[in-house]
């Protein structure tokens, strides 16, 4: 009853108050889930054609590059975060006013942030897809949800959303054992078998370790992982301790909703919202089953079209002849995502710092173009950084202040200004290198 009230009454009311349309988009995306492969392919191609025509006629960036009446996706260049950052105003469609759009910054999990702008309609679509993906895994609106993230100041809007949607939001900044223990005890005392755990993989892993340490008998409905790499030992620990399946999604903070795992070890590629290419270093398509760069086109992104965006990840599409006969949905399958490398750092006073601890701080400082965290001592960490044109020495003190305020850790920060940060073998810079764990 509570679930129906939240969905049918509170969600539409919230949409009206905040100028969104999450409810109507949710109904639409639920319907997409039952389409056959041919219908999904046709839908994707129609949306791709519409986006290409829109971008090539209303965005100065694409108009300057494409002098063709009926362009195809292959006429568009592959772009990356640096391209986006340098051409923000040229990428925004003339059909939209920048002042009416909402700015989003990527988490910077590669150490390099990007800035994009979404309309409220596009925000509604993203939220609807997220809820729909949760529903694929058994969630119903109103079910208890414990969420970890990097928005500790929720504000009135997010706080009301958390309350009505039965969500307990926990900051991922400097998670500590007592905080995790207290939250887990609430689940334990209520013996609630309809609780979902959602957040960064490394955070979920820390929850599992605390539950195991204190022998808390907790059964979760499902653990939903996002944002950083779900290592096998993370998955095994979370599943074992909480007696539940662990699934992960794949998306980018720029608003790309790429795929979700459900009943298979593969991602369902969400083709109504995304067009994905796997390319080699010369931007040629590789065969399904071969590894290449994941290049994405956001089909619902009309305010600031991002066409053929280089995710920075490597991946493999599953060949059609290897598709399982019995699968829950008819979306195409992404076999593997490679290169989302992250790790954790533990401070001398026991604070657990995950990758988003750092990205959640640095994303507010455009004076730092790119950064990397290196730990080779238990008492200090080195921050390699590439200064931007607006950099000044005083900014380091401000970042240090925010870091200690948010994490309450006792690390000594060492700063190392560099002109280049080397990429990992995956082609993506590692945000954290914990040399203590490598010894």
Short mmCIF file of C-alpha atoms in Angstrom, two decimals:
data_model
loop_
_atom_site.label_atom_id
_atom_site.label_comp_id
_atom_site.label_asym_id
_atom_site.label_seq_id
_atom_site.Cartn_x
_atom_site.Cartn_y
_atom_site.Cartn_z
CA UNK A 1 0.00 0.00 0.00
CA UNK A 2 2.83 2.38 0.93
CA UNK A 3 4.59 1.58 -2.35
CA UNK A 4 1.48 2.46 -4.38
CA UNK A 5 0.96 5.72 -2.46
CA UNK A 6 4.56 6.77 -2.99
CA UNK A 7 4.49 5.98 -6.72
CA UNK A 8 1.00 7.08 -7.69
CA UNK A 9 0.60 10.10 -5.42
CA UNK A 10 3.91 11.42 -4.11
CA UNK A 11 5.98 10.93 -7.28
CA UNK A 12 3.55 12.87 -9.55
CA UNK A 13 3.21 15.61 -6.92
CA UNK A 14 6.99 15.89 -6.68
CA UNK A 15 7.23 16.13 -10.48
CA UNK A 16 4.76 19.00 -10.52
CA UNK A 17 6.51 20.90 -7.73
CA UNK A 18 10.00 20.59 -9.21
CA UNK A 19 9.14 20.76 -12.91
CA UNK A 20 10.10 17.15 -13.66
CA UNK A 21 8.33 14.24 -15.33
CA UNK A 22 9.95 11.22 -13.71
CA UNK A 23 6.63 9.39 -13.31
CA UNK A 24 5.64 9.52 -17.00
CA UNK A 25 9.18 8.61 -18.06
CA UNK A 26 9.18 5.67 -15.67
CA UNK A 27 6.02 4.30 -17.26
CA UNK A 28 7.60 4.67 -20.71
CA UNK A 29 10.82 2.92 -19.75
CA UNK A 30 8.99 0.10 -18.03
CA UNK A 31 7.28 -0.53 -21.37
CA UNK A 32 10.64 -0.61 -23.17
CA UNK A 33 11.65 -3.54 -20.98
CA UNK A 34 9.09 -5.82 -22.65
CA UNK A 35 10.03 -5.02 -26.26
CA UNK A 36 11.53 -7.64 -28.55
CA UNK A 37 14.99 -7.19 -30.10
CA UNK A 38 13.62 -5.96 -33.44
CA UNK A 39 11.47 -3.33 -31.71
CA UNK A 40 14.40 -2.22 -29.57
CA UNK A 41 16.68 -1.93 -32.61
CA UNK A 42 14.09 0.08 -34.54
CA UNK A 43 13.54 2.39 -31.56
CA UNK A 44 17.27 2.97 -31.16
CA UNK A 45 17.81 3.76 -34.84
CA UNK A 46 14.92 6.24 -34.94
CA UNK A 47 16.22 8.03 -31.85
CA UNK A 48 19.77 8.06 -33.22
CA UNK A 49 18.64 9.60 -36.52
CA UNK A 50 16.62 12.25 -34.70
CA UNK A 51 19.57 13.14 -32.45
CA UNK A 52 22.03 13.35 -35.37
CA UNK A 53 19.76 15.68 -37.33
CA UNK A 54 19.22 17.82 -34.24
CA UNK A 55 22.91 18.08 -33.36
CA UNK A 56 24.13 18.79 -36.89
CA UNK A 57 21.66 21.66 -37.33
CA UNK A 58 21.45 23.27 -33.86
CA UNK A 59 24.94 22.84 -32.31
CA UNK A 60 27.69 25.13 -33.58
CA UNK A 61 30.39 22.60 -32.69
CA UNK A 62 28.95 19.93 -34.98
CA UNK A 63 27.82 22.39 -37.68
CA UNK A 64 31.40 23.62 -38.00
CA UNK A 65 32.70 20.07 -38.49
CA UNK A 66 29.99 18.41 -40.58
CA UNK A 67 29.10 19.89 -43.94
CA UNK A 68 26.66 17.26 -45.09
CA UNK A 69 22.91 17.25 -45.56
CA UNK A 70 22.08 13.83 -44.12
CA UNK A 71 25.01 12.80 -41.92
CA UNK A 72 25.37 9.41 -40.30
CA UNK A 73 26.96 8.57 -36.97
CA UNK A 74 30.26 7.86 -38.74
CA UNK A 75 30.45 11.45 -39.98
CA UNK A 76 30.84 12.64 -36.39
CA UNK A 77 34.24 12.83 -34.69
CA UNK A 78 35.09 10.91 -31.54
CA UNK A 79 35.26 13.40 -28.67
CA UNK A 80 36.56 13.16 -25.10
CA UNK A 81 36.34 15.06 -21.82
CA UNK A 82 38.89 17.65 -22.86
CA UNK A 83 36.96 18.31 -26.08
CA UNK A 84 33.78 18.80 -24.11
CA UNK A 85 35.41 21.10 -21.56
CA UNK A 86 36.83 23.33 -24.30
CA UNK A 87 33.59 23.55 -26.32
CA UNK A 88 30.79 23.69 -23.77
CA UNK A 89 28.95 26.66 -25.24
CA UNK A 90 29.38 25.41 -28.81
CA UNK A 91 27.97 21.99 -27.86
CA UNK A 92 24.81 23.40 -26.26
CA UNK A 93 21.96 23.40 -28.76
CA UNK A 94 20.63 26.80 -29.84
CA UNK A 95 17.15 25.43 -29.02
CA UNK A 96 18.04 25.63 -25.31
CA UNK A 97 19.11 28.45 -23.02
CA UNK A 98 22.12 27.58 -20.93
CA UNK A 99 20.62 29.46 -17.97
CA UNK A 100 17.65 27.06 -17.98
CA UNK A 101 19.83 23.96 -17.91
CA UNK A 102 21.30 22.15 -14.92
CA UNK A 103 25.06 21.76 -14.73
CA UNK A 104 26.52 18.36 -13.91
CA UNK A 105 30.17 17.55 -13.38
CA UNK A 106 31.57 14.09 -13.82
CA UNK A 107 32.90 12.42 -10.69
CA UNK A 108 36.45 12.67 -11.99
CA UNK A 109 37.17 9.02 -11.30
CA UNK A 110 39.83 9.24 -14.01
CA UNK A 111 41.25 12.36 -12.33
CA UNK A 112 39.86 14.54 -15.15
CA UNK A 113 36.44 16.11 -14.71
CA UNK A 114 34.01 17.18 -17.41
CA UNK A 115 31.14 19.64 -17.28
CA UNK A 116 27.83 18.97 -19.03
CA UNK A 117 24.38 20.54 -19.06
CA UNK A 118 21.07 18.70 -18.95
CA UNK A 119 17.49 19.86 -19.28
CA UNK A 120 14.94 18.91 -16.63
CA UNK A 121 13.38 16.47 -19.09
CA UNK A 122 16.76 14.74 -19.47
CA UNK A 123 17.23 14.62 -15.69
CA UNK A 124 13.80 13.01 -15.42
CA UNK A 125 14.81 10.35 -17.96
CA UNK A 126 18.00 9.53 -16.07
CA UNK A 127 16.14 9.15 -12.78
CA UNK A 128 13.41 7.06 -14.40
CA UNK A 129 15.97 4.69 -15.92
CA UNK A 130 17.72 4.32 -12.56
CA UNK A 131 14.46 3.37 -10.83
CA UNK A 132 13.56 1.02 -13.67
CA UNK A 133 16.91 -0.73 -13.39
CA UNK A 134 16.39 -1.16 -9.67
CA UNK A 135 12.96 -2.61 -10.42
CA UNK A 136 14.59 -5.15 -12.73
CA UNK A 137 16.30 -6.38 -9.58
CA UNK A 138 13.20 -6.57 -7.39
CA UNK A 139 13.01 -3.04 -5.97
CA UNK A 140 9.64 -1.33 -5.58
CA UNK A 141 9.28 2.38 -4.95
CA UNK A 142 9.02 2.81 -1.19
CA UNK A 143 11.20 -0.18 -0.28
CA UNK A 144 13.92 0.55 2.26
CA UNK A 145 17.06 1.76 0.48
CA UNK A 146 20.44 2.48 2.06
CA UNK A 147 22.42 4.66 -0.31
CA UNK A 148 26.02 5.82 -0.16
CA UNK A 149 27.14 8.87 -2.12
CA UNK A 150 29.06 12.12 -2.17
CA UNK A 151 26.29 14.63 -1.51
CA UNK A 152 26.38 14.94 2.29
CA UNK A 153 24.44 18.22 2.23
CA UNK A 154 21.12 16.91 1.01
CA UNK A 155 19.14 20.14 1.14
CA UNK A 156 15.38 20.31 1.49
CA UNK A 157 14.59 18.73 -1.90
CA UNK A 158 16.89 15.72 -1.54
CA UNK A 159 15.96 15.33 2.14
CA UNK A 160 12.27 15.18 1.28
CA UNK A 161 13.00 12.69 -1.49
CA UNK A 162 14.96 10.52 0.94
CA UNK A 163 12.13 10.64 3.48
CA UNK A 164 9.27 9.80 1.14
CA UNK A 165 11.25 7.18 -0.74
CA UNK A 166 12.36 5.48 2.47
CA UNK A 167 16.03 6.14 1.72
CA UNK A 168 18.81 6.38 4.30
CA UNK A 169 21.59 8.41 2.69
CA UNK A 170 25.11 7.95 4.04
CA UNK A 171 28.02 10.09 2.95
CA UNK A 172 30.86 8.14 1.36
CA UNK A 173 33.32 10.75 2.62
CA UNK A 174 35.53 9.01 5.15
CA UNK A 175 33.24 6.14 6.10
CA UNK A 176 33.98 4.95 9.61
CA UNK A 177 33.25 1.69 11.34
CA UNK A 178 30.87 3.09 13.97
CA UNK A 179 28.76 4.86 11.38
CA UNK A 180 28.43 1.70 9.32
CA UNK A 181 27.78 -0.45 12.42
CA UNK A 182 25.00 1.85 13.67
CA UNK A 183 23.22 1.76 10.32
CA UNK A 184 23.52 -2.00 10.01
CA UNK A 185 22.15 -2.51 13.53
CA UNK A 186 18.96 -0.71 12.47
CA UNK A 187 18.44 -3.30 9.76
CA UNK A 188 19.31 -6.12 12.12
CA UNK A 189 16.88 -4.97 14.81
CA UNK A 190 14.01 -4.59 12.35
CA UNK A 191 14.73 -7.90 10.65
CA UNK A 192 13.75 -6.21 7.40
CA UNK A 193 14.07 -8.55 4.42
CA UNK A 194 13.15 -5.84 1.91
CA UNK A 195 16.20 -3.62 2.32
CA UNK A 196 18.38 -2.73 -0.65
CA UNK A 197 21.94 -1.46 -0.43
CA UNK A 198 23.00 0.91 -3.22
CA UNK A 199 26.24 2.78 -3.80
CA UNK A 200 29.87 2.67 -4.75
CA UNK A 201 31.28 -0.87 -4.85
CA UNK A 202 34.08 -0.07 -2.43
CA UNK A 203 31.57 1.37 0.06
CA UNK A 204 29.36 -1.71 -0.10
CA UNK A 205 32.43 -3.83 0.54
CA UNK A 206 33.19 -1.85 3.71
CA UNK A 207 29.62 -2.43 4.93
CA UNK A 208 30.10 -6.17 4.43
CA UNK A 209 33.39 -6.19 6.34
CA UNK A 210 31.85 -4.43 9.34
CA UNK A 211 28.84 -6.77 9.35
CA UNK A 212 31.17 -9.75 9.25
CA UNK A 213 33.44 -8.40 11.99
CA UNK A 214 30.54 -7.97 14.42
CA UNK A 215 28.72 -11.10 13.27
CA UNK A 216 25.57 -9.24 12.33
CA UNK A 217 22.96 -11.58 10.88
CA UNK A 218 21.57 -9.45 8.06
CA UNK A 219 19.86 -10.54 4.87
CA UNK A 220 19.48 -7.89 2.21
CA UNK A 221 17.18 -8.16 -0.78
CA UNK A 222 19.98 -7.14 -3.13
CA UNK A 223 23.15 -5.04 -3.25
CA UNK A 224 23.23 -2.63 -6.17
CA UNK A 225 26.71 -1.47 -7.11
CA UNK A 226 27.69 1.56 -9.15
CA UNK A 227 30.48 4.01 -9.75
CA UNK A 228 33.69 2.06 -9.26
CA UNK A 229 35.07 -1.39 -9.94
CA UNK A 230 33.22 -4.31 -8.38
CA UNK A 231 36.18 -6.60 -7.81
CA UNK A 232 35.46 -10.31 -7.46
CA UNK A 233 36.51 -10.32 -3.81
CA UNK A 234 34.14 -7.38 -3.20
CA UNK A 235 31.26 -9.29 -4.78
CA UNK A 236 32.00 -12.51 -2.91
CA UNK A 237 32.26 -10.80 0.47
CA UNK A 238 29.10 -8.72 0.03
CA UNK A 239 27.11 -11.69 -1.23
CA UNK A 240 28.34 -14.01 1.51
CA UNK A 241 27.78 -11.61 4.40
CA UNK A 242 24.42 -10.21 3.32
CA UNK A 243 23.10 -13.45 1.77
CA UNK A 244 22.04 -11.67 -1.41
CA UNK A 245 22.94 -11.24 -5.05
CA UNK A 246 25.21 -8.36 -5.99
CA UNK A 247 24.62 -6.63 -9.33
CA UNK A 248 26.24 -3.63 -10.95
CA UNK A 249 25.33 -0.99 -13.46
CA UNK A 250 27.52 0.86 -15.91
CA UNK A 251 27.12 4.53 -16.63
CA UNK A 252 28.96 7.83 -16.72
CA UNK A 253 28.39 10.93 -14.64
CA UNK A 254 27.86 12.90 -17.84
CA UNK A 255 24.39 11.35 -17.96
CA UNK A 256 25.12 8.17 -19.93
CA UNK A 257 22.97 5.25 -18.74
CA UNK A 258 24.78 2.39 -20.45
CA UNK A 259 23.76 -0.89 -18.89
CA UNK A 260 22.66 -2.95 -15.92
CA UNK A 261 23.33 -6.51 -14.79
CA UNK A 262 20.36 -8.61 -13.66
CA UNK A 263 20.22 -12.34 -14.32
CA UNK A 264 23.42 -12.72 -16.36
CA UNK A 265 27.11 -11.99 -15.78
CA UNK A 266 26.77 -9.47 -18.64
CA UNK A 267 25.34 -5.96 -18.86
CA UNK A 268 22.08 -5.40 -20.66
CA UNK A 269 22.97 -2.46 -22.94
CA UNK A 270 20.15 0.03 -22.52
CA UNK A 271 19.65 0.66 -26.24
CA UNK A 272 16.62 3.00 -25.92
CA UNK A 273 18.96 5.54 -24.32
CA UNK A 274 22.45 4.68 -25.57
CA UNK A 275 24.29 3.87 -28.78
CA UNK A 276 27.56 2.08 -28.13
CA UNK A 277 30.57 1.48 -30.36
CA UNK A 278 33.69 -0.53 -29.54
CA UNK A 279 36.61 0.99 -31.47
CA UNK A 280 40.35 0.47 -31.76
CA UNK A 281 42.93 3.25 -31.37
CA UNK A 282 42.37 4.37 -34.98
CA UNK A 283 38.60 4.65 -34.37
CA UNK A 284 37.79 1.56 -36.41
CA UNK A 285 35.10 -0.83 -35.11
CA UNK A 286 36.40 -4.06 -33.63
CA UNK A 287 34.60 -7.37 -33.92
CA UNK A 288 32.21 -8.46 -31.19
CA UNK A 289 34.21 -10.48 -28.70
CA UNK A 290 37.29 -8.28 -29.14
CA UNK A 291 38.39 -5.59 -26.71
CA UNK A 292 38.27 -1.94 -27.69
CA UNK A 293 37.48 1.57 -26.50
CA UNK A 294 33.91 2.16 -25.36
CA UNK A 295 32.47 5.06 -27.38
CA UNK A 296 29.02 6.29 -26.38
CA UNK A 297 26.23 8.40 -27.85
CA UNK A 298 23.50 9.58 -25.49
CA UNK A 299 20.24 9.29 -27.42
CA UNK A 300 18.21 11.45 -25.03
CA UNK A 301 20.75 14.28 -24.81
CA UNK A 302 19.30 17.13 -26.88
CA UNK A 303 20.28 20.11 -24.73
CA UNK A 304 23.99 19.35 -25.05
CA UNK A 305 24.38 16.45 -27.49
CA UNK A 306 27.31 14.16 -26.74
CA UNK A 307 27.89 12.06 -29.83
CA UNK A 308 30.67 9.45 -30.00
CA UNK A 309 31.99 10.31 -26.53
CA UNK A 310 35.09 8.39 -25.47
CA UNK A 311 34.26 6.92 -22.05
CA UNK A 312 37.90 6.25 -21.20
CA UNK A 313 36.99 2.61 -20.59
CA UNK A 314 37.79 -0.52 -22.52
CA UNK A 315 35.11 -3.11 -23.14
CA UNK A 316 33.95 -6.16 -25.08
CA UNK A 317 30.57 -6.77 -26.71
CA UNK A 318 29.26 -10.30 -26.39
CA UNK A 319 29.10 -12.04 -29.81
CA UNK A 320 25.53 -12.89 -30.86
CA UNK A 321 26.31 -16.60 -31.08
CA UNK A 322 27.13 -16.59 -27.37
CA UNK A 323 23.88 -14.97 -26.23
CA UNK A 324 22.10 -17.14 -23.62
CA UNK A 325 18.85 -18.56 -24.96
CA UNK A 326 16.98 -17.92 -21.73
CA UNK A 327 17.55 -14.34 -20.65
CA UNK A 328 15.22 -11.94 -18.92
CA UNK A 329 15.36 -9.06 -21.43
CA UNK A 330 16.01 -8.63 -25.13
CA UNK A 331 18.54 -5.82 -24.95
CA UNK A 332 21.99 -6.41 -26.54
CA UNK A 333 24.73 -7.57 -24.19
CA UNK A 334 28.02 -6.03 -23.12
CA UNK A 335 30.33 -8.84 -22.06
CA UNK A 336 32.84 -6.90 -20.00
CA UNK A 337 33.98 -3.43 -18.94
CA UNK A 338 37.70 -3.13 -18.29
CA UNK A 339 39.77 -0.39 -16.76
CA UNK A 340 37.56 1.07 -14.04
CA UNK A 341 40.42 0.74 -11.58
CA UNK A 342 40.04 2.04 -8.07
CA UNK A 343 41.04 1.12 -4.59
CA UNK A 344 40.70 2.23 -1.01
CA UNK A 345 43.03 4.09 1.34
CA UNK A 346 42.93 3.70 5.11
CA UNK A 347 44.10 6.62 7.21
CA UNK A 348 46.09 6.26 10.47
CA UNK A 349 42.92 6.88 12.52
CA UNK A 350 41.00 4.17 10.66
CA UNK A 351 39.05 6.27 8.16
CA UNK A 352 38.22 4.44 4.95
CA UNK A 353 38.70 6.67 1.92
CA UNK A 354 37.32 5.52 -1.43
CA UNK A 355 37.89 7.06 -4.84
CA UNK A 356 34.80 9.25 -4.58
CA UNK A 357 36.08 10.72 -1.33
CA UNK A 358 38.62 12.55 -3.46
CA UNK A 359 36.58 13.19 -6.60
CA UNK A 360 33.80 14.66 -4.47
CA UNK A 361 36.24 17.30 -3.24
CA UNK A 362 38.29 18.01 -6.35
CA UNK A 363 35.24 18.38 -8.58
CA UNK A 364 34.65 21.79 -6.99
CA UNK A 365 38.09 23.12 -7.92
CA UNK A 366 38.57 23.95 -11.59
CA UNK A 367 42.07 25.18 -10.68
CA UNK A 368 43.13 21.50 -10.73
CA UNK A 369 42.82 19.95 -14.19
CA UNK A 370 43.70 16.39 -13.21
CA UNK A 371 44.92 14.59 -10.11
CA UNK A 372 46.12 11.26 -8.74
CA UNK A 373 46.39 10.00 -5.16
CA UNK A 374 49.43 7.91 -4.20
CA UNK A 375 49.89 6.20 -0.85
CA UNK A 376 53.32 4.82 0.00
CA UNK A 377 53.21 5.63 3.71
CA UNK A 378 50.71 4.89 6.46
CA UNK A 379 50.83 8.50 7.61
CA UNK A 380 50.78 10.49 4.38
CA UNK A 381 49.50 10.55 0.82
CA UNK A 382 50.95 12.32 -2.19
CA UNK A 383 48.62 14.25 -4.48
CA UNK A 384 49.94 14.57 -8.00
CA UNK A 385 48.14 17.35 -9.81
CA UNK A 386 48.12 19.17 -13.12
CA UNK A 387 47.36 22.86 -12.51
CA UNK A 388 44.90 24.60 -14.83
CA UNK A 389 45.30 28.14 -16.17
CA UNK A 390 43.42 29.54 -13.16
CA UNK A 391 45.62 27.78 -10.59
CA UNK A 392 47.16 29.67 -7.66
CA UNK A 393 49.02 28.33 -4.63
CA UNK A 394 46.27 29.36 -2.19
CA UNK A 395 43.92 26.80 -3.70
CA UNK A 396 45.93 23.94 -2.17
CA UNK A 397 45.18 25.23 1.33
CA UNK A 398 41.47 25.40 0.50
CA UNK A 399 41.49 21.82 -0.77
CA UNK A 400 43.33 20.68 2.36
CA UNK A 401 40.73 22.42 4.51
CA UNK A 402 37.87 20.69 2.67
CA UNK A 403 39.66 17.35 2.80
CA UNK A 404 40.15 17.39 6.56
CA UNK A 405 36.67 18.80 7.17
CA UNK A 406 34.98 16.13 5.06
CA UNK A 407 37.06 13.10 6.03
CA UNK A 408 38.25 13.99 9.55
CA UNK A 409 41.35 11.95 8.73
CA UNK A 410 44.86 12.59 10.02
CA UNK A 411 46.83 12.13 6.82
CA UNK A 412 49.58 14.52 5.88
CA UNK A 413 48.99 15.73 2.33
CA UNK A 414 52.01 16.10 0.08
CA UNK A 415 51.55 18.04 -3.16
CA UNK A 416 53.38 17.26 -6.39
CA UNK A 417 52.74 19.54 -9.38
CA UNK A 418 53.27 17.67 -12.66
CA UNK A 419 52.64 18.31 -16.35
CA UNK A 420 51.43 14.78 -17.12
CA UNK A 421 49.79 11.88 -15.29
CA UNK A 422 50.51 8.51 -16.83
CA UNK A 423 47.60 6.33 -17.86
CA UNK A 424 47.21 2.72 -16.75
CA UNK A 425 47.39 -0.20 -19.16
CA UNK A 426 43.66 0.20 -19.74
CA UNK A 427 44.32 3.64 -21.18
CA UNK A 428 42.66 5.31 -18.20
CA UNK A 429 44.53 7.19 -15.46
CA UNK A 430 44.27 5.54 -12.05
CA UNK A 431 42.84 7.89 -9.47
CA UNK A 432 44.36 5.93 -6.56
CA UNK A 433 47.63 4.02 -6.43
CA UNK A 434 48.04 2.34 -3.07
CA UNK A 435 51.62 1.12 -3.03
CA UNK A 436 51.17 -0.36 0.46
CA UNK A 437 48.68 -2.85 -0.97
CA UNK A 438 51.02 -3.71 -3.83
CA UNK A 439 53.87 -4.71 -1.52
#
